[in-house]
């Protein structure tokens, strides 16, 4: 069993940065690929980024490539999303999740989800 708790969301001006964290409980955290998703008002939840269990493989949605970076610290049972160059269209609730592989995560096949953290980017 893995429980996920996101933090680090908030209000930021366009062009600013935020770093989201997702703290995981459970001894099997290091065996899971992790990912970030987001859901804007009136829209479906969409894939943002994923990272493999060992941290060597990452993948991003085209909309965030070059601006967002996903990383993980298995010793701290935490996955991060560094968001730079934020745009108003990045406004959403951001969720972290755990899945078996990065392919599964990017396809939305998650075993566990967090509760989400709000990110608001003002223009």
PDB file of C-alpha atoms in Angstrom:
ATOM      1  CA  UNK A   1       0.000   0.000   0.000  1.00  0.00           C
ATOM      2  CA  UNK A   2       1.266   3.478  -0.910  1.00  0.00           C
ATOM      3  CA  UNK A   3      -0.225   6.739   0.319  1.00  0.00           C
ATOM      4  CA  UNK A   4       0.653   9.973  -1.470  1.00  0.00           C
ATOM      5  CA  UNK A   5       0.444  13.545  -0.165  1.00  0.00           C
ATOM      6  CA  UNK A   6       1.180  16.520  -2.415  1.00  0.00           C
ATOM      7  CA  UNK A   7       2.381  19.938  -1.272  1.00  0.00           C
ATOM      8  CA  UNK A   8       3.947  23.089  -2.667  1.00  0.00           C
ATOM      9  CA  UNK A   9       1.064  24.500  -4.652  1.00  0.00           C
ATOM     10  CA  UNK A  10       0.074  28.139  -4.500  1.00  0.00           C
ATOM     11  CA  UNK A  11      -0.430  31.379  -6.370  1.00  0.00           C
ATOM     12  CA  UNK A  12       2.357  32.647  -8.615  1.00  0.00           C
ATOM     13  CA  UNK A  13       2.672  35.240 -11.368  1.00  0.00           C
ATOM     14  CA  UNK A  14       3.248  34.236 -14.964  1.00  0.00           C
ATOM     15  CA  UNK A  15       6.908  33.503 -15.557  1.00  0.00           C
ATOM     16  CA  UNK A  16       7.429  32.410 -11.974  1.00  0.00           C
ATOM     17  CA  UNK A  17       8.376  29.057 -10.502  1.00  0.00           C
ATOM     18  CA  UNK A  18       6.990  26.538  -8.057  1.00  0.00           C
ATOM     19  CA  UNK A  19       8.258  23.211  -6.772  1.00  0.00           C
ATOM     20  CA  UNK A  20       5.689  20.568  -5.978  1.00  0.00           C
ATOM     21  CA  UNK A  21       6.470  17.679  -3.672  1.00  0.00           C
ATOM     22  CA  UNK A  22       4.751  14.348  -3.259  1.00  0.00           C
ATOM     23  CA  UNK A  23       5.552  12.437  -0.102  1.00  0.00           C
ATOM     24  CA  UNK A  24       4.890   8.724  -0.169  1.00  0.00           C
ATOM     25  CA  UNK A  25       4.381   6.335   2.698  1.00  0.00           C
ATOM     26  CA  UNK A  26       4.927   2.633   2.325  1.00  0.00           C
ATOM     27  CA  UNK A  27       8.029   0.566   1.959  1.00  0.00           C
ATOM     28  CA  UNK A  28       7.427  -0.212  -1.715  1.00  0.00           C
ATOM     29  CA  UNK A  29       7.697   3.382  -2.978  1.00  0.00           C
ATOM     30  CA  UNK A  30      10.998   2.809  -4.720  1.00  0.00           C
ATOM     31  CA  UNK A  31       9.475   0.019  -6.814  1.00  0.00           C
ATOM     32  CA  UNK A  32       6.945   2.282  -8.520  1.00  0.00           C
ATOM     33  CA  UNK A  33       7.163   4.654 -11.413  1.00  0.00           C
ATOM     34  CA  UNK A  34       5.735   8.020 -10.403  1.00  0.00           C
ATOM     35  CA  UNK A  35       3.949  10.724 -12.261  1.00  0.00           C
ATOM     36  CA  UNK A  36       2.254  14.084 -12.129  1.00  0.00           C
ATOM     37  CA  UNK A  37      -1.114  14.888 -13.654  1.00  0.00           C
ATOM     38  CA  UNK A  38      -3.223  18.028 -13.635  1.00  0.00           C
ATOM     39  CA  UNK A  39      -6.859  18.929 -14.003  1.00  0.00           C
ATOM     40  CA  UNK A  40      -8.031  22.407 -14.908  1.00  0.00           C
ATOM     41  CA  UNK A  41     -11.617  23.543 -14.269  1.00  0.00           C
ATOM     42  CA  UNK A  42     -13.972  22.046 -16.818  1.00  0.00           C
ATOM     43  CA  UNK A  43     -11.268  19.866 -18.338  1.00  0.00           C
ATOM     44  CA  UNK A  44     -10.241  16.253 -18.025  1.00  0.00           C
ATOM     45  CA  UNK A  45      -7.227  15.202 -15.997  1.00  0.00           C
ATOM     46  CA  UNK A  46      -4.108  15.186 -18.185  1.00  0.00           C
ATOM     47  CA  UNK A  47      -0.655  13.674 -17.980  1.00  0.00           C
ATOM     48  CA  UNK A  48       2.206  16.046 -17.118  1.00  0.00           C
ATOM     49  CA  UNK A  49       5.340  14.017 -16.365  1.00  0.00           C
ATOM     50  CA  UNK A  50       6.571  10.614 -15.272  1.00  0.00           C
ATOM     51  CA  UNK A  51       9.764   9.126 -13.848  1.00  0.00           C
ATOM     52  CA  UNK A  52      10.870   5.517 -13.611  1.00  0.00           C
ATOM     53  CA  UNK A  53      11.392   3.698 -10.322  1.00  0.00           C
ATOM     54  CA  UNK A  54      15.157   4.192 -10.511  1.00  0.00           C
ATOM     55  CA  UNK A  55      14.937   7.740 -11.784  1.00  0.00           C
ATOM     56  CA  UNK A  56      16.772   7.149 -15.054  1.00  0.00           C
ATOM     57  CA  UNK A  57      13.790   7.493 -17.395  1.00  0.00           C
ATOM     58  CA  UNK A  58      11.572  10.551 -17.626  1.00  0.00           C
ATOM     59  CA  UNK A  59       8.875  11.670 -20.017  1.00  0.00           C
ATOM     60  CA  UNK A  60       6.862  14.857 -20.321  1.00  0.00           C
ATOM     61  CA  UNK A  61       3.785  16.202 -21.995  1.00  0.00           C
ATOM     62  CA  UNK A  62       4.686  18.422 -24.930  1.00  0.00           C
ATOM     63  CA  UNK A  63       3.039  21.384 -23.216  1.00  0.00           C
ATOM     64  CA  UNK A  64       5.566  21.346 -20.347  1.00  0.00           C
ATOM     65  CA  UNK A  65       8.768  20.109 -22.007  1.00  0.00           C
ATOM     66  CA  UNK A  66      11.675  22.426 -21.306  1.00  0.00           C
ATOM     67  CA  UNK A  67       9.828  24.135 -18.430  1.00  0.00           C
ATOM     68  CA  UNK A  68       9.038  21.347 -15.944  1.00  0.00           C
ATOM     69  CA  UNK A  69      11.408  18.804 -14.416  1.00  0.00           C
ATOM     70  CA  UNK A  70      10.406  15.680 -12.524  1.00  0.00           C
ATOM     71  CA  UNK A  71      12.790  14.067 -10.047  1.00  0.00           C
ATOM     72  CA  UNK A  72      12.658  11.690  -7.127  1.00  0.00           C
ATOM     73  CA  UNK A  73      14.496  10.985  -3.938  1.00  0.00           C
ATOM     74  CA  UNK A  74      13.932   7.375  -3.040  1.00  0.00           C
ATOM     75  CA  UNK A  75      15.735   7.781   0.263  1.00  0.00           C
ATOM     76  CA  UNK A  76      13.158  10.416   1.187  1.00  0.00           C
ATOM     77  CA  UNK A  77      10.212   8.655  -0.469  1.00  0.00           C
ATOM     78  CA  UNK A  78       9.488  11.862  -2.355  1.00  0.00           C
ATOM     79  CA  UNK A  79       8.889  12.872  -5.952  1.00  0.00           C
ATOM     80  CA  UNK A  80       9.219  16.467  -7.098  1.00  0.00           C
ATOM     81  CA  UNK A  81       7.975  18.615  -9.943  1.00  0.00           C
ATOM     82  CA  UNK A  82      10.010  21.755 -10.566  1.00  0.00           C
ATOM     83  CA  UNK A  83       7.910  24.145 -12.615  1.00  0.00           C
ATOM     84  CA  UNK A  84       9.584  27.110 -14.274  1.00  0.00           C
ATOM     85  CA  UNK A  85       8.263  29.636 -16.738  1.00  0.00           C
ATOM     86  CA  UNK A  86       4.721  29.142 -15.504  1.00  0.00           C
ATOM     87  CA  UNK A  87       1.859  30.255 -17.700  1.00  0.00           C
ATOM     88  CA  UNK A  88      -1.790  30.997 -16.851  1.00  0.00           C
ATOM     89  CA  UNK A  89      -2.749  27.842 -18.745  1.00  0.00           C
ATOM     90  CA  UNK A  90      -0.769  25.813 -16.203  1.00  0.00           C
ATOM     91  CA  UNK A  91      -3.430  26.672 -13.618  1.00  0.00           C
ATOM     92  CA  UNK A  92      -4.889  23.393 -12.342  1.00  0.00           C
ATOM     93  CA  UNK A  93      -5.046  20.961  -9.485  1.00  0.00           C
ATOM     94  CA  UNK A  94      -1.886  18.876  -9.668  1.00  0.00           C
ATOM     95  CA  UNK A  95      -1.947  15.231  -8.627  1.00  0.00           C
ATOM     96  CA  UNK A  96       0.852  12.759  -8.138  1.00  0.00           C
ATOM     97  CA  UNK A  97       0.418   9.082  -8.729  1.00  0.00           C
ATOM     98  CA  UNK A  98       2.235   5.756  -8.674  1.00  0.00           C
ATOM     99  CA  UNK A  99       2.151   3.070 -11.325  1.00  0.00           C
ATOM    100  CA  UNK A 100       4.048  -0.031 -12.421  1.00  0.00           C
ATOM    101  CA  UNK A 101       5.942   1.542 -15.320  1.00  0.00           C
ATOM    102  CA  UNK A 102       6.411   4.936 -16.924  1.00  0.00           C
ATOM    103  CA  UNK A 103       4.337   3.727 -19.878  1.00  0.00           C
ATOM    104  CA  UNK A 104       1.511   2.787 -17.536  1.00  0.00           C
ATOM    105  CA  UNK A 105       1.741   6.110 -15.742  1.00  0.00           C
ATOM    106  CA  UNK A 106       1.773   8.181 -18.919  1.00  0.00           C
ATOM    107  CA  UNK A 107      -1.306   6.251 -20.074  1.00  0.00           C
ATOM    108  CA  UNK A 108      -3.076   7.085 -16.832  1.00  0.00           C
ATOM    109  CA  UNK A 109      -2.958   3.545 -15.416  1.00  0.00           C
ATOM    110  CA  UNK A 110      -2.149   4.423 -11.822  1.00  0.00           C
ATOM    111  CA  UNK A 111      -2.273   2.187  -8.790  1.00  0.00           C
ATOM    112  CA  UNK A 112      -2.343   5.077  -6.329  1.00  0.00           C
ATOM    113  CA  UNK A 113      -3.322   8.747  -6.443  1.00  0.00           C
ATOM    114  CA  UNK A 114      -2.749  11.685  -4.142  1.00  0.00           C
ATOM    115  CA  UNK A 115      -5.404  14.228  -3.167  1.00  0.00           C
ATOM    116  CA  UNK A 116      -3.990  17.070  -5.249  1.00  0.00           C
ATOM    117  CA  UNK A 117      -2.562  20.539  -4.728  1.00  0.00           C
ATOM    118  CA  UNK A 118      -3.833  23.733  -6.367  1.00  0.00           C
ATOM    119  CA  UNK A 119      -1.541  25.745  -8.636  1.00  0.00           C
ATOM    120  CA  UNK A 120      -2.789  29.130  -9.805  1.00  0.00           C
ATOM    121  CA  UNK A 121      -0.821  31.258 -12.267  1.00  0.00           C
ATOM    122  CA  UNK A 122      -1.907  34.865 -12.643  1.00  0.00           C
ATOM    123  CA  UNK A 123      -1.315  36.848 -15.813  1.00  0.00           C
TER     124      UNK A 123
END
